[in-house]
Coordinates of C-alpha atoms in Angstrom, one line a residue:
Chain I
M1 CA 14.5 -23.9 -2.8
R2 CA 16.7 -20.9 -4.0
V3 CA 14.2 -19.9 -6.5
K4 CA 11.5 -19.5 -3.7
Q5 CA 13.5 -17.6 -1.4
D6 CA 14.7 -15.4 -4.1
Y7 CA 10.9 -14.9 -4.8
Q8 CA 10.2 -14.1 -1.4
E9 CA 13.3 -11.7 -0.8
Q10 CA 12.2 -9.8 -4.1
E11 CA 8.5 -9.8 -2.9
L12 CA 9.6 -7.9 0.2
V13 CA 12.7 -5.9 -0.5
R14 CA 10.8 -4.1 -3.3
F15 CA 9.1 -2.1 -0.7
F16 CA 12.6 -0.8 0.7
P17 CA 14.8 2.0 -0.7
Q18 CA 18.0 1.1 -2.1
T19 CA 20.1 1.6 1.3
L20 CA 18.0 -0.7 3.1
R21 CA 17.7 -3.3 -0.1
G22 CA 21.7 -3.2 0.2
I23 CA 21.5 -4.5 3.7
L24 CA 18.3 -6.9 3.7
Q25 CA 19.6 -8.6 0.6
H26 CA 22.2 -10.5 2.6
I27 CA 19.7 -12.3 4.7
T28 CA 19.7 -16.1 3.7
E29 CA 16.8 -17.1 5.8
W30 CA 14.0 -15.4 4.1
E31 CA 11.7 -18.5 4.0
E32 CA 11.8 -18.2 8.3
V33 CA 11.2 -14.3 8.2
E34 CA 8.0 -13.4 9.7
E35 CA 8.6 -9.7 10.7
V36 CA 11.1 -6.9 9.5
R37 CA 10.7 -4.1 12.2
L38 CA 12.2 -0.6 11.8
K39 CA 12.3 2.1 14.4
T40 CA 13.8 5.4 14.3
G41 CA 17.2 5.6 16.3
K42 CA 16.9 1.8 17.0
P43 CA 18.7 -1.0 15.4
L44 CA 17.1 -2.8 12.5
M45 CA 15.3 -6.0 13.4
V46 CA 14.2 -9.4 11.9
R47 CA 11.8 -11.5 13.6
F48 CA 11.7 -15.4 12.8
A49 CA 9.3 -18.0 13.8
R50 CA 11.6 -19.1 16.7
K51 CA 13.8 -16.3 17.2
D52 CA 14.6 -12.6 16.7
A53 CA 17.9 -10.8 15.3
F54 CA 19.3 -7.6 14.8
V55 CA 20.8 -7.0 11.2
S56 CA 24.3 -5.2 10.8
Q57 CA 25.3 -2.7 8.4
D58 CA 26.6 -5.4 6.3
G59 CA 23.5 -7.5 6.3
V60 CA 24.6 -9.9 9.0
L61 CA 22.3 -11.1 11.7
V62 CA 23.6 -10.1 15.2
G63 CA 22.4 -10.7 18.7
R64 CA 23.4 -7.5 20.3
P65 CA 21.3 -4.4 19.5
E66 CA 24.3 -1.9 19.5
E67 CA 25.8 -3.9 16.6
G68 CA 22.6 -3.4 14.4
Y69 CA 22.4 -0.9 11.7
V70 CA 20.4 2.2 13.2
V71 CA 17.3 3.0 11.4
S72 CA 17.2 6.8 10.5
P73 CA 14.1 9.1 10.3
E74 CA 14.9 9.4 6.5
D75 CA 14.9 5.5 6.3
V76 CA 11.4 5.3 7.9
N77 CA 10.2 8.1 5.8
R78 CA 11.4 6.6 2.5
V79 CA 10.0 2.9 3.5
V80 CA 6.4 4.5 4.0
N81 CA 6.8 6.5 0.7
I82 CA 7.8 3.7 -1.4
A83 CA 5.7 0.8 0.5
S84 CA 2.6 2.9 0.0
G85 CA 3.3 3.8 -3.5
A86 CA 3.7 7.4 -2.5
S87 CA 0.1 7.2 -1.7
L88 CA -0.7 7.5 2.0
Y89 CA -3.9 9.3 1.1
A90 CA -5.3 6.4 -0.4
F91 CA -4.9 4.4 2.6
E92 CA -6.7 6.8 5.0
E93 CA -9.1 4.3 6.4
E94 CA -6.1 1.7 6.9
I95 CA -3.9 4.2 8.7
R96 CA -6.7 4.8 11.0
S97 CA -6.5 1.2 12.0
G98 CA -2.8 1.3 12.0
Y99 CA -1.5 -0.7 9.0
I100 CA -1.6 -0.8 5.2
T101 CA -1.9 -3.8 3.0
L102 CA 0.7 -4.0 0.6
P103 CA 0.7 -6.1 -2.8
G104 CA 1.3 -9.7 -2.1
G105 CA -0.9 -9.3 1.2
H106 CA 1.9 -8.3 3.1
R107 CA 1.2 -5.8 5.8
L108 CA 2.9 -2.8 7.4
G109 CA 2.2 -1.5 10.6
L110 CA 2.7 1.9 11.3
A111 CA 3.3 3.6 14.8
G112 CA 3.5 7.6 15.0
Q113 CA 1.5 10.5 16.5
V114 CA -1.9 9.9 16.2
V115 CA -4.3 12.8 15.1
L116 CA -7.6 12.6 16.6
E117 CA -10.7 14.4 15.5
R118 CA -14.0 14.3 17.6
G119 CA -12.2 11.7 19.6
R120 CA -11.5 9.2 16.7
I121 CA -8.4 8.6 15.1
K122 CA -8.2 10.9 12.0
T123 CA -4.6 9.9 11.0
Q124 CA -1.1 9.3 12.0
K125 CA 1.6 11.9 11.5
H126 CA 5.6 11.7 12.3
I127 CA 5.6 7.7 11.6
S128 CA 8.7 6.5 13.6
G129 CA 7.9 2.8 13.9
L130 CA 7.1 0.4 11.2
N131 CA 6.5 -3.4 11.2
F132 CA 6.5 -5.6 8.0
R133 CA 4.5 -8.8 8.4
L134 CA 5.0 -11.0 5.7
A135 CA 2.0 -12.8 4.5
R136 CA 2.4 -16.5 3.8
E137 CA 0.3 -19.1 2.8
V138 CA 0.6 -22.4 4.8
R139 CA -0.9 -24.9 2.4
G140 CA -2.4 -27.7 4.5
A141 CA -2.2 -26.0 8.0
A142 CA -5.9 -27.1 8.3
D143 CA -5.4 -30.6 7.1
E144 CA -5.4 -32.2 10.6
I145 CA -8.6 -30.6 11.5
V146 CA -10.9 -30.6 8.3
P147 CA -11.9 -34.5 8.8
L148 CA -13.1 -33.2 12.3
V149 CA -15.1 -29.9 11.1
L150 CA -17.0 -31.9 8.5
A151 CA -19.3 -34.3 10.1
G152 CA -22.2 -36.7 8.9
S153 CA -22.7 -38.4 5.8
P154 CA -22.9 -36.6 3.3
P155 CA -20.5 -34.4 5.0
R156 CA -21.6 -31.2 6.5
V157 CA -19.6 -28.1 7.9
C158 CA -19.9 -27.9 11.8
H159 CA -20.1 -24.7 13.5
T160 CA -16.5 -24.2 14.6
L161 CA -14.5 -22.0 16.7
I162 CA -10.9 -21.8 16.5
I163 CA -8.9 -20.8 19.7
S164 CA -5.4 -19.5 20.5
P165 CA -3.3 -17.1 22.2
P166 CA -1.9 -14.2 20.0
R167 CA 0.4 -15.5 17.3
G168 CA -0.6 -18.9 17.8
G169 CA -1.7 -19.3 14.1
K170 CA -5.5 -18.7 14.0
T171 CA -5.7 -16.8 10.9
T172 CA -3.4 -19.2 9.1
V173 CA -5.5 -22.2 9.8
L174 CA -8.7 -20.3 9.3
R175 CA -7.4 -19.4 5.9
D176 CA -6.4 -22.7 5.1
L177 CA -9.8 -24.3 6.4
V178 CA -11.7 -21.7 4.3
R179 CA -9.9 -22.6 1.0
Q180 CA -10.3 -26.4 1.5
L181 CA -14.2 -26.1 2.5
S182 CA -14.8 -23.7 -0.4
D183 CA -12.7 -26.0 -2.9
G184 CA -14.0 -29.1 -1.7
V185 CA -12.2 -32.0 0.0
P186 CA -12.6 -35.0 -2.5
R187 CA -10.8 -37.5 0.0
L188 CA -13.8 -37.0 2.5
G189 CA -16.4 -36.8 -0.3
F190 CA -16.9 -33.1 0.5
P191 CA -17.9 -31.1 -2.8
G192 CA -17.1 -27.7 -1.4
A193 CA -19.5 -24.8 0.0
T194 CA -20.2 -21.2 -1.0
I195 CA -18.2 -19.3 2.0
G196 CA -18.9 -15.7 2.9
L197 CA -15.6 -14.4 4.3
V198 CA -15.8 -11.2 6.4
D199 CA -12.2 -9.9 6.5
E200 CA -12.3 -7.1 8.8
R201 CA -8.5 -6.6 9.2
S202 CA -7.5 -7.7 5.7
E203 CA -5.5 -10.7 7.3
I204 CA -7.3 -13.7 6.0
A205 CA -7.4 -13.1 2.2
A206 CA -5.1 -10.3 2.5
C207 CA -6.8 -8.2 -0.1
Y208 CA -5.0 -5.5 -2.0
K209 CA -7.4 -3.3 -4.1
G210 CA -9.9 -5.8 -3.3
V211 CA -8.5 -8.8 -4.6
P212 CA -7.3 -11.7 -2.5
Q213 CA -3.7 -11.9 -2.5
L214 CA -3.9 -15.4 -0.5
P215 CA -5.7 -18.4 -1.7
V216 CA -9.3 -18.6 0.0
G217 CA -11.1 -21.0 -2.5
A218 CA -13.2 -20.7 -5.6
R219 CA -16.4 -20.7 -3.9
T220 CA -15.2 -17.7 -1.5
D221 CA -16.6 -14.2 -1.6
V222 CA -14.6 -11.8 0.7
L223 CA -15.8 -8.7 2.3
D224 CA -12.6 -6.8 2.9
S225 CA -12.1 -4.2 5.6
C226 CA -15.8 -4.4 6.9
P227 CA -16.9 -4.5 10.4
K228 CA -17.8 -8.2 11.3
A229 CA -21.3 -7.4 12.4
E230 CA -22.3 -5.6 9.4
G231 CA -20.3 -7.8 7.2
I232 CA -21.9 -11.2 8.4
R233 CA -25.4 -9.4 7.9
L234 CA -24.6 -8.4 4.2
M235 CA -23.2 -11.7 3.4
L236 CA -26.5 -13.2 4.3
R237 CA -28.5 -10.8 2.6
A238 CA -26.6 -10.5 -0.6
F239 CA -24.8 -13.9 -1.2
G240 CA -26.6 -16.6 0.6
P241 CA -23.7 -18.2 1.7
E242 CA -23.6 -21.8 3.2
V243 CA -20.7 -20.8 5.6
V244 CA -19.7 -17.9 7.1
A245 CA -16.0 -17.4 8.2
T246 CA -14.7 -14.4 10.2
D247 CA -11.5 -13.5 12.4
E248 CA -11.5 -12.9 16.3
I249 CA -15.0 -12.4 17.2
G250 CA -15.7 -11.2 20.7
R251 CA -17.7 -8.0 20.7
A252 CA -21.4 -7.7 21.7
E253 CA -22.6 -6.9 18.3
D254 CA -20.5 -9.9 16.8
A255 CA -22.9 -12.2 19.2
R256 CA -26.0 -10.8 17.3
A257 CA -24.7 -11.0 14.0
V258 CA -23.7 -14.7 14.5
E259 CA -27.1 -15.4 15.9
D260 CA -28.6 -14.0 12.9
A261 CA -26.3 -16.5 10.7
L262 CA -27.3 -19.3 13.0
N263 CA -31.1 -18.3 12.6
A264 CA -30.4 -18.2 8.7
G265 CA -29.3 -21.8 8.8
V266 CA -25.8 -20.7 7.9
K267 CA -22.8 -22.5 9.5
V268 CA -20.4 -20.2 11.2
V269 CA -16.5 -20.7 11.4
A270 CA -14.5 -18.2 13.3
T271 CA -11.7 -17.7 15.7
A272 CA -11.0 -16.1 19.1
H273 CA -8.2 -15.0 21.2
A274 CA -8.0 -17.2 24.1
G275 CA -5.5 -19.8 25.7
T276 CA -8.2 -22.4 26.6
V277 CA -12.0 -22.9 26.2
D278 CA -12.5 -22.0 29.8
E279 CA -10.9 -18.8 29.4
L280 CA -13.6 -17.9 26.8
R281 CA -16.4 -19.1 29.2
K282 CA -15.5 -16.1 31.6
R283 CA -16.2 -13.5 28.9
P284 CA -20.1 -12.2 28.5
F285 CA -19.9 -12.6 24.7
F286 CA -18.8 -16.1 24.7
R287 CA -21.1 -17.0 27.8
Y288 CA -24.0 -16.1 25.6
L289 CA -22.8 -17.9 22.8
F290 CA -22.1 -21.0 24.5
A291 CA -25.7 -20.7 26.3
L292 CA -27.1 -21.0 22.7
G293 CA -25.2 -24.1 22.7
V294 CA -24.4 -24.1 18.9
I295 CA -20.8 -24.4 18.7
E296 CA -20.1 -27.9 17.5
R297 CA -16.2 -27.9 17.3
F298 CA -13.5 -26.1 19.3
V299 CA -10.2 -26.0 17.7
L300 CA -7.3 -25.1 20.2
L301 CA -4.2 -24.1 18.6
E302 CA -0.6 -23.6 20.3
R303 CA 2.7 -22.3 19.2
R304 CA 5.5 -24.4 19.5
E305 CA 8.3 -24.5 16.9
K306 CA 5.9 -22.7 14.7
P307 CA 2.3 -21.3 14.7
G308 CA -0.7 -23.3 14.1
R309 CA 0.0 -26.5 15.7
V310 CA -3.4 -28.3 16.7
A311 CA -3.4 -28.9 20.5
A312 CA -7.0 -30.3 20.7
V313 CA -10.0 -30.5 18.9
T314 CA -13.1 -31.1 21.1
D315 CA -16.9 -31.3 20.3
G316 CA -19.6 -28.4 21.9
T317 CA -19.6 -30.5 25.2
G318 CA -15.8 -30.4 25.5
R319 CA -15.4 -34.2 24.7
P320 CA -11.8 -34.4 23.0
L321 CA -12.1 -35.7 19.2
G322 CA -9.1 -37.0 17.1
V323 CA -6.1 -34.8 18.1
K324 CA -4.9 -35.5 21.6
A325 CA -4.4 -32.4 23.7
C326 CA -0.6 -32.1 24.9
Chain W
M1 CA 23.9 39.3 -57.4
L2 CA 26.0 37.2 -54.9
K3 CA 26.0 40.1 -52.6
T4 CA 22.2 40.5 -52.5
V5 CA 21.9 36.5 -51.9
G6 CA 24.6 36.8 -49.0
A7 CA 22.6 40.1 -47.5
A8 CA 19.3 38.1 -47.8
A9 CA 20.8 35.2 -45.9
V10 CA 22.1 37.6 -43.3
L11 CA 18.8 39.2 -42.8
F12 CA 16.9 36.0 -42.7
A13 CA 19.5 34.5 -40.1
G14 CA 19.1 37.7 -37.9
G15 CA 15.3 37.5 -38.2
A16 CA 14.8 33.7 -37.6
T17 CA 17.1 34.2 -34.3
G18 CA 15.0 37.0 -33.0
A19 CA 11.9 35.0 -33.6
E20 CA 13.2 32.0 -32.1
I21 CA 14.1 33.9 -29.0
G22 CA 10.6 35.5 -29.0
R23 CA 9.1 32.1 -29.5
L24 CA 10.7 31.2 -26.1
Y25 CA 8.8 34.0 -24.6
S26 CA 5.4 33.1 -26.2
R27 CA 5.7 29.4 -25.4
R28 CA 6.6 29.6 -21.6
P29 CA 3.0 31.0 -20.6
R30 CA 1.5 28.2 -22.6
E31 CA 3.5 25.6 -21.0
I32 CA 2.9 27.0 -17.6
K33 CA -0.8 27.0 -18.2
A34 CA -0.6 23.2 -19.5
L35 CA 1.3 22.4 -16.5
M36 CA -1.5 23.9 -14.4
G37 CA -4.2 22.0 -16.2
A38 CA -2.3 18.8 -15.5
L39 CA -1.7 19.4 -11.9
L40 CA -5.4 20.3 -11.6
L41 CA -6.1 17.0 -12.9
L42 CA -3.7 15.3 -10.6
Q43 CA -5.3 16.9 -7.6
T44 CA -8.7 15.6 -8.8
Q45 CA -7.1 12.2 -9.1
I46 CA -6.1 12.3 -5.7
S47 CA -8.7 14.1 -3.9
Y48 CA -11.7 12.3 -5.3
V49 CA -10.4 9.1 -7.0
A50 CA -7.9 8.6 -4.0
A51 CA -5.9 6.7 -7.1
P52 CA -2.4 5.6 -6.0
L53 CA 0.2 8.2 -7.1
G54 CA 1.7 6.0 -10.0
E55 CA -1.9 5.4 -11.4
A56 CA -2.6 9.1 -11.0
L57 CA 0.4 10.2 -12.7
S58 CA -0.3 7.7 -15.7
V59 CA -3.9 9.1 -15.9
V60 CA -2.7 12.6 -16.1
A61 CA 0.0 11.7 -18.7
L62 CA -2.8 10.4 -20.7
R63 CA -5.2 13.4 -20.6
A64 CA -2.7 15.9 -20.1
D65 CA -1.5 18.7 -22.7
P66 CA 1.1 17.2 -25.0
K67 CA 3.5 20.1 -24.0
V68 CA 3.8 18.5 -20.4
E69 CA 2.5 14.8 -21.2
A70 CA 6.3 13.4 -21.2
F71 CA 6.9 14.9 -17.7
F72 CA 3.9 12.9 -16.3
S73 CA 4.7 9.7 -18.1
H74 CA 8.3 10.0 -17.1
A75 CA 7.5 10.4 -13.4
A76 CA 4.7 7.5 -13.4
G77 CA 7.5 5.2 -15.2
Y78 CA 9.9 5.8 -12.5
L79 CA 7.3 5.4 -9.7
N80 CA 5.9 2.1 -11.2
A81 CA 9.0 0.6 -11.7
S82 CA 9.5 -0.4 -8.2
C83 CA 13.1 0.4 -8.3
G84 CA 13.3 1.9 -4.8
L85 CA 12.5 5.7 -5.5
T86 CA 10.5 7.7 -3.6
A87 CA 8.0 9.9 -5.2
A88 CA 10.0 13.1 -4.7
E89 CA 12.9 11.2 -6.3
A90 CA 10.9 10.1 -9.3
W91 CA 9.3 13.5 -9.7
D92 CA 12.7 15.2 -9.5
K93 CA 14.3 12.9 -12.0
A94 CA 11.5 13.6 -14.7
V95 CA 11.8 17.4 -14.0
A96 CA 15.6 17.1 -14.7
E97 CA 15.0 14.9 -17.8
V98 CA 12.0 16.5 -19.4
F99 CA 12.3 20.2 -19.1
P100 CA 15.6 21.3 -20.3
D101 CA 13.8 21.1 -23.6
S102 CA 11.1 23.3 -22.8
S103 CA 10.7 27.1 -22.4
L104 CA 10.2 26.9 -18.6
R105 CA 12.7 28.7 -16.3
E106 CA 14.3 27.8 -12.9
E107 CA 11.5 29.5 -11.1
D108 CA 8.8 27.7 -12.8
L109 CA 10.7 24.3 -12.0
D110 CA 11.3 25.3 -8.4
V111 CA 7.3 25.1 -7.9
L112 CA 7.6 21.3 -9.3
R113 CA 10.5 20.8 -6.9
D114 CA 9.0 22.0 -4.0
L115 CA 5.8 20.2 -4.6
S116 CA 7.6 17.0 -5.0
A117 CA 8.7 17.0 -1.4
A118 CA 5.1 16.6 -0.1
L119 CA 3.8 14.0 -2.9
G120 CA 2.0 11.3 -1.3
N121 CA 3.1 11.7 2.3
S122 CA -0.2 13.0 3.8
D123 CA -3.8 12.6 3.7
R124 CA -6.0 13.7 0.6
E125 CA -6.9 17.1 2.3
D126 CA -3.2 17.9 2.7
Q127 CA -2.2 16.8 -0.7
A128 CA -4.9 18.8 -2.2
L129 CA -3.5 21.9 -0.1
H130 CA -0.2 21.4 -1.6
I131 CA -1.2 21.2 -5.1
S132 CA -3.5 24.3 -4.7
L133 CA -0.4 26.2 -3.5
A134 CA 1.8 25.2 -6.5
L135 CA -1.1 26.1 -8.7
E136 CA -1.4 29.8 -7.1
R137 CA 2.6 30.1 -7.8
L138 CA 2.1 28.9 -11.2
K139 CA -0.7 31.3 -11.9
A140 CA 1.3 34.1 -10.6
L141 CA 4.4 33.1 -12.8
A142 CA 1.7 32.6 -15.8
V143 CA 1.0 36.2 -15.5
A144 CA 4.5 37.4 -15.4
A145 CA 5.3 35.2 -18.2
E146 CA 2.4 36.5 -20.5
E147 CA 3.6 40.1 -19.5
D148 CA 7.1 39.1 -20.7
A149 CA 5.8 37.6 -23.8
R150 CA 3.8 40.8 -24.5
R151 CA 7.0 43.0 -24.0
F152 CA 9.6 40.8 -25.7
V153 CA 8.3 38.8 -28.7
R154 CA 8.1 41.7 -30.8
L155 CA 11.2 43.2 -29.3
Y156 CA 13.3 40.4 -30.2
R157 CA 12.2 39.9 -33.6
F158 CA 12.6 43.5 -34.2
L159 CA 16.1 43.3 -33.0
G160 CA 16.7 40.0 -34.7
F161 CA 16.3 41.9 -38.2
G162 CA 17.7 45.0 -37.0
A163 CA 20.9 43.1 -35.9
G164 CA 20.6 41.4 -39.4
L165 CA 20.4 44.7 -41.2
C166 CA 23.4 46.5 -39.1
L167 CA 25.6 43.4 -40.1
I168 CA 24.9 44.0 -43.8
V169 CA 25.8 47.6 -43.2
L170 CA 29.1 46.5 -41.8
L171 CA 29.9 43.8 -44.3
F172 CA 28.8 45.5 -47.4

């Protein structure tokens, strides 16, 4: 356990300068840490699955903001410089999206002054807020839903939509589902399928220099940082996958790309932001998708003690399957 | 006989000292030009390849003139070691370690130190501008260094022999 924690600590602290390393190395709950937040002139903050806390100069977790170590502009600049490998210029596209993906799949969110060019974000300067989000594989996060996503004999993948509010664990469950569907599920007699994963925000596979940093399966091709609609079409043309997986669908162009996949006989596994299925029905994109009547499984997640808890799985008509709603 | 050998030794020592000082003058413009070539390579790596700085410095170290290869390999080593150094710190550390053995002067090294503060902190366009500015300053220094070399190399060689001859006259 200690070895694992040491590894996670080393994984993250290498992105920090010596001053902050000295503070963060005293944290003993690295396995629980989800985010480390730095804001110029504000206390250093660590976010856990169930709580958040400030970190004092001595590396002790404290509840009162005034007891926390106050992050200086120099700290922020140094972290940006070190975490980006002194190469912000190599992350121009990602900076436009507000984050950079780091080795190990971790993500550094950036907030500063946005520079616009012809109404579009060109870059950010005077960066004053940082948010490290730790990438963590939760192996087995999809164990509960895999038997419900596979149907028939021999088993085939169903068109599946995973739904949850923000920070509900959609991406974590999708990643593990993709891994299992790709590698195969021997206990269910499923041999595995070729999967085209369109990872627009580099959150699912957490690619660094194009290489997935988190396991997404042996039969998975990843299209990193690619707009979903274009990515789905590209995958259909170039890789002929049996399943297309993507995160957070919801725009009009996504609907057409999903329809292309359906017409090509490819199964779609995707996620969407929503608290309930009814909430989705009110949105034009999903009204259209529901009218097609193709979604065979809705997986509703909730965040309780930790993200990714399955609240309910229903078929396309809303009939509950297997897992009971809470 | 012994006097002749002694006089020859004094003359040789004087001449060698003058020649060595003169060599420092003649080496400096060559080293500045080698530095300029390497910075141009770095600019290409950043502007067109968008290679991360650690990788870009390693590539420059491989391809640069041997006179400045050590500087770029040291800087790349510090940056790639994940020891919590910023690009500026890695770069300045390499400047401090490598260049005392060179013919470069403080004003030449100031150009490198000024460049370090901007390294890796902005977009490609801005990085290219900073490197271009450093190249312009080095170009002016190279012209001055060549002028110095033309004026002083022969002067110091002559002075070295002259000083040796004076010493011989005084001693013998």
